[in-house]
Amino acid sequence: MAFSADELRVLRRALAIALHPMPLSDEDVQDCLRLAGSVDEAVGEAGRLRAFLLADLARYRAALPGSVTSYLELLQDALAAGYDPRPDDLAALRALRGQPLAAALLERCQILAERSVRARLAGRSAALAAPGPRSRLLALPGGRAAGREPDRPKAPAAPVPGRTPAPGPRPAPKPSEVFPPRRRPTPPPPAEEERAAG
């Protein structure tokens, strides 16, 4: 991004004011606003040019191998502008590695892609290692409920005359009710021959 002499003067003045705050004249404020607008416009233009370059690169990559020269030139320009090579670029360069320029670009793109993957993984692991927001535990001793008195058991209500009391909880059954005692087997009746003999 290039600045004109006037823009550099405004930029220098703005930096001086940022370092040593002082009241601004209306003319200085207008100059700063114009410079900010110019910077925004330049950034937008750079974004449009980048999008155009990437669309061109994809178009030439799709037309390979007939567009080898144009594709390799555009890829070099994109890498110089900070482009991260994509898997499609690596696959295309592997297919073209017979050419010296393509082989050199493949080596460069592999290094850049590996660096990009490592940076993404480092960012993800840092995000996972960062502690999350801590919330107050109110259910543990010392929480909000600690200041209150414990609930006392209520005394049973006095029976009202003439009204049958409501049935209370059923008592637990005894083991003999759940498992009745086993009965001893009775001996079989004697056979008729044994009765006659007796």
CSV table of C-alpha atoms in Angstrom, one decimal:
chain,number,residue,atom,x,y,z
A,1,MET,CA,0.0,0.0,0.0
A,2,ALA,CA,1.5,3.4,-1.1
A,3,PHE,CA,0.7,6.7,0.5
A,4,SER,CA,1.0,10.1,-1.1
A,5,ALA,CA,3.0,12.9,0.4
A,6,ASP,CA,-0.2,14.5,1.8
A,7,GLU,CA,-1.4,11.2,3.2
A,8,LEU,CA,2.0,10.6,4.9
A,9,ARG,CA,1.8,14.0,6.5
A,10,VAL,CA,-1.7,13.3,7.9
A,11,LEU,CA,-0.5,9.9,9.1
A,12,ARG,CA,2.5,11.3,10.8
A,13,ARG,CA,0.3,13.9,12.5
A,14,ALA,CA,-2.2,11.3,13.6
A,15,LEU,CA,0.6,9.1,15.1
A,16,ALA,CA,2.0,12.1,17.0
A,17,ILE,CA,-1.4,12.9,18.4
A,18,ALA,CA,-1.9,9.2,19.4
A,19,LEU,CA,1.5,9.4,21.3
A,20,HIS,CA,0.9,12.8,22.8
A,21,PRO,CA,-2.8,13.5,23.1
A,22,MET,CA,-3.8,17.1,22.4
A,23,PRO,CA,-7.0,18.8,21.1
A,24,LEU,CA,-7.5,18.5,17.3
A,25,SER,CA,-8.6,21.2,15.0
A,26,ASP,CA,-11.5,20.6,12.6
A,27,GLU,CA,-9.1,20.5,9.7
A,28,ASP,CA,-7.0,17.8,11.3
A,29,VAL,CA,-10.1,15.7,12.1
A,30,GLN,CA,-11.3,16.0,8.5
A,31,ASP,CA,-7.8,15.0,7.2
A,32,CYS,CA,-7.8,11.9,9.5
A,33,LEU,CA,-11.3,10.9,8.3
A,34,ARG,CA,-10.2,11.3,4.6
A,35,LEU,CA,-7.1,9.2,5.3
A,36,ALA,CA,-9.2,6.5,7.0
A,37,GLY,CA,-11.6,6.4,4.1
A,38,SER,CA,-8.6,6.1,1.6
A,39,VAL,CA,-7.2,3.2,3.7
A,40,ASP,CA,-10.6,1.4,3.8
A,41,GLU,CA,-10.9,1.8,0.0
A,42,ALA,CA,-7.4,0.4,-0.5
A,43,VAL,CA,-8.1,-2.5,1.7
A,44,GLY,CA,-11.3,-3.3,-0.1
A,45,GLU,CA,-9.6,-3.0,-3.5
A,46,ALA,CA,-6.8,-5.4,-2.3
A,47,GLY,CA,-9.5,-7.9,-1.2
A,48,ARG,CA,-11.2,-7.6,-4.6
A,49,LEU,CA,-7.9,-8.2,-6.4
A,50,ARG,CA,-7.1,-11.2,-4.2
A,51,ALA,CA,-10.5,-12.7,-5.0
A,52,PHE,CA,-9.9,-12.1,-8.7
A,53,LEU,CA,-6.5,-13.7,-8.5
A,54,LEU,CA,-7.8,-16.8,-6.7
A,55,ALA,CA,-10.7,-17.2,-9.1
A,56,ASP,CA,-8.2,-17.0,-12.0
A,57,LEU,CA,-5.9,-19.5,-10.4
A,58,ALA,CA,-8.8,-22.0,-10.0
A,59,ARG,CA,-9.8,-21.4,-13.6
A,60,TYR,CA,-6.2,-22.2,-14.9
A,61,ARG,CA,-5.9,-25.1,-12.5
A,62,ALA,CA,-9.1,-26.6,-13.9
A,63,ALA,CA,-7.7,-26.2,-17.5
A,64,LEU,CA,-4.5,-28.1,-16.8
A,65,PRO,CA,-2.3,-29.5,-18.5
A,66,GLY,CA,-3.0,-27.0,-21.3
A,67,SER,CA,-2.5,-23.9,-19.1
A,68,VAL,CA,0.7,-25.0,-17.3
A,69,THR,CA,2.7,-21.8,-17.9
A,70,SER,CA,-0.1,-19.4,-16.9
A,71,TYR,CA,-1.1,-21.6,-13.9
A,72,LEU,CA,2.5,-21.7,-12.6
A,73,GLU,CA,3.0,-17.9,-13.0
A,74,LEU,CA,-0.3,-17.2,-11.2
A,75,LEU,CA,0.5,-19.6,-8.4
A,76,GLN,CA,3.8,-17.8,-7.9
A,77,ASP,CA,2.0,-14.5,-7.7
A,78,ALA,CA,-0.5,-15.9,-5.2
A,79,LEU,CA,2.2,-17.4,-3.0
A,80,ALA,CA,4.0,-14.0,-3.0
A,81,ALA,CA,0.7,-12.4,-1.8
A,82,GLY,CA,0.4,-14.8,1.1
A,83,TYR,CA,-1.8,-17.5,-0.4
A,84,ASP,CA,-2.0,-20.9,1.4
A,85,PRO,CA,-1.8,-23.7,-1.2
A,86,ARG,CA,-4.8,-26.0,-1.2
A,87,PRO,CA,-4.8,-29.8,-1.7
A,88,ASP,CA,-5.9,-29.2,-5.4
A,89,ASP,CA,-2.7,-27.1,-5.9
A,90,LEU,CA,-0.5,-29.9,-4.4
A,91,ALA,CA,-2.2,-32.5,-6.6
A,92,ALA,CA,-1.8,-30.4,-9.7
A,93,LEU,CA,1.9,-29.8,-9.0
A,94,ARG,CA,2.5,-33.5,-8.3
A,95,ALA,CA,1.1,-34.2,-11.8
A,96,LEU,CA,3.4,-31.5,-13.3
A,97,ARG,CA,6.5,-32.3,-11.3
A,98,GLY,CA,8.4,-33.3,-14.5
A,99,GLN,CA,8.9,-29.6,-15.1
A,100,PRO,CA,11.6,-27.9,-13.0
A,101,LEU,CA,9.4,-24.9,-12.1
A,102,ALA,CA,6.6,-27.1,-11.0
A,103,ALA,CA,8.9,-29.3,-8.9
A,104,ALA,CA,10.3,-26.2,-7.2
A,105,LEU,CA,6.8,-24.9,-6.5
A,106,LEU,CA,5.7,-28.3,-5.2
A,107,GLU,CA,8.5,-28.3,-2.7
A,108,ARG,CA,7.7,-24.7,-1.6
A,109,CYS,CA,3.9,-25.4,-1.4
A,110,GLN,CA,4.5,-28.6,0.7
A,111,ILE,CA,6.5,-26.5,3.2
A,112,LEU,CA,3.8,-23.8,3.3
A,113,ALA,CA,0.9,-26.3,3.7
A,114,GLU,CA,2.7,-28.1,6.5
A,115,ARG,CA,3.3,-24.8,8.3
A,116,SER,CA,-0.3,-23.9,7.9
A,117,VAL,CA,-1.5,-27.2,9.3
A,118,ARG,CA,0.8,-26.9,12.3
A,119,ALA,CA,-0.4,-23.4,13.0
A,120,ARG,CA,-4.0,-24.5,12.9
A,121,LEU,CA,-3.4,-27.5,15.2
A,122,ALA,CA,-1.5,-25.2,17.6
A,123,GLY,CA,-4.4,-22.8,17.6
A,124,ARG,CA,-6.9,-25.6,18.2
A,125,SER,CA,-4.9,-27.2,21.1
A,126,ALA,CA,-4.4,-23.7,22.7
A,127,ALA,CA,-8.2,-23.2,22.5
A,128,LEU,CA,-8.8,-26.6,24.1
A,129,ALA,CA,-6.2,-26.0,26.8
A,130,ALA,CA,-7.6,-22.6,27.7
A,131,PRO,CA,-9.8,-22.8,30.9
A,132,GLY,CA,-13.4,-22.1,30.4
A,133,PRO,CA,-15.5,-19.6,32.4
A,134,ARG,CA,-15.9,-20.6,36.0
A,135,SER,CA,-19.4,-20.7,37.5
A,136,ARG,CA,-20.2,-20.5,41.1
A,137,LEU,CA,-21.1,-23.8,42.7
A,138,LEU,CA,-24.2,-23.2,44.9
A,139,ALA,CA,-24.9,-26.8,45.8
A,140,LEU,CA,-21.6,-27.3,47.7
A,141,PRO,CA,-21.0,-26.3,51.3
A,142,GLY,CA,-20.2,-22.6,51.4
A,143,GLY,CA,-22.6,-21.7,48.5
A,144,ARG,CA,-25.7,-19.5,48.6
A,145,ALA,CA,-27.6,-22.1,50.7
A,146,ALA,CA,-25.0,-22.1,53.5
A,147,GLY,CA,-26.5,-18.9,55.2
A,148,ARG,CA,-29.9,-20.5,55.6
A,149,GLU,CA,-30.9,-22.5,58.7
A,150,PRO,CA,-31.4,-26.2,58.0
A,151,ASP,CA,-35.0,-27.4,57.6
A,152,ARG,CA,-36.3,-28.9,60.8
A,153,PRO,CA,-38.6,-31.9,60.7
A,154,LYS,CA,-42.3,-30.9,61.2
A,155,ALA,CA,-44.1,-32.3,64.2
A,156,PRO,CA,-47.0,-34.6,63.3
A,157,ALA,CA,-50.4,-32.9,63.2
A,158,ALA,CA,-52.8,-33.6,66.1
A,159,PRO,CA,-55.7,-35.9,65.2
A,160,VAL,CA,-59.0,-34.2,64.6
A,161,PRO,CA,-61.9,-35.9,66.5
A,162,GLY,CA,-64.4,-37.7,64.3
A,163,ARG,CA,-62.0,-38.0,61.3
A,164,THR,CA,-60.1,-41.1,60.5
A,165,PRO,CA,-56.5,-40.4,60.2
A,166,ALA,CA,-54.9,-40.7,56.8
A,167,PRO,CA,-53.0,-43.9,56.3
A,168,GLY,CA,-49.3,-43.5,56.9
A,169,PRO,CA,-46.5,-45.1,54.9
A,170,ARG,CA,-46.8,-48.8,54.7
A,171,PRO,CA,-44.2,-50.6,56.9
A,172,ALA,CA,-41.5,-52.7,55.2
A,173,PRO,CA,-42.5,-56.4,55.0
A,174,LYS,CA,-40.8,-58.9,57.3
A,175,PRO,CA,-38.6,-61.6,55.7
A,176,SER,CA,-41.1,-64.3,56.8
A,177,GLU,CA,-43.8,-62.5,54.8
A,178,VAL,CA,-41.7,-62.3,51.7
A,179,PHE,CA,-40.2,-65.8,51.9
A,180,PRO,CA,-42.6,-68.1,53.7
A,181,PRO,CA,-41.0,-71.1,55.5
A,182,ARG,CA,-40.6,-74.2,53.5
A,183,ARG,CA,-42.7,-77.2,54.5
A,184,ARG,CA,-41.1,-80.5,55.1
A,185,PRO,CA,-42.2,-83.2,52.6
A,186,THR,CA,-44.6,-85.8,54.1
A,187,PRO,CA,-43.6,-89.4,53.7
A,188,PRO,CA,-45.6,-91.4,51.1
A,189,PRO,CA,-48.5,-93.6,52.4
A,190,PRO,CA,-47.5,-97.3,52.9
A,191,ALA,CA,-48.3,-99.6,50.0
A,192,GLU,CA,-51.2,-102.2,50.3
A,193,GLU,CA,-48.8,-105.1,50.5
A,194,GLU,CA,-47.1,-103.6,53.5
A,195,ARG,CA,-50.4,-103.1,55.3
A,196,ALA,CA,-51.4,-106.7,54.7
A,197,ALA,CA,-48.1,-107.9,56.0
A,198,GLY,CA,-48.4,-105.8,59.1
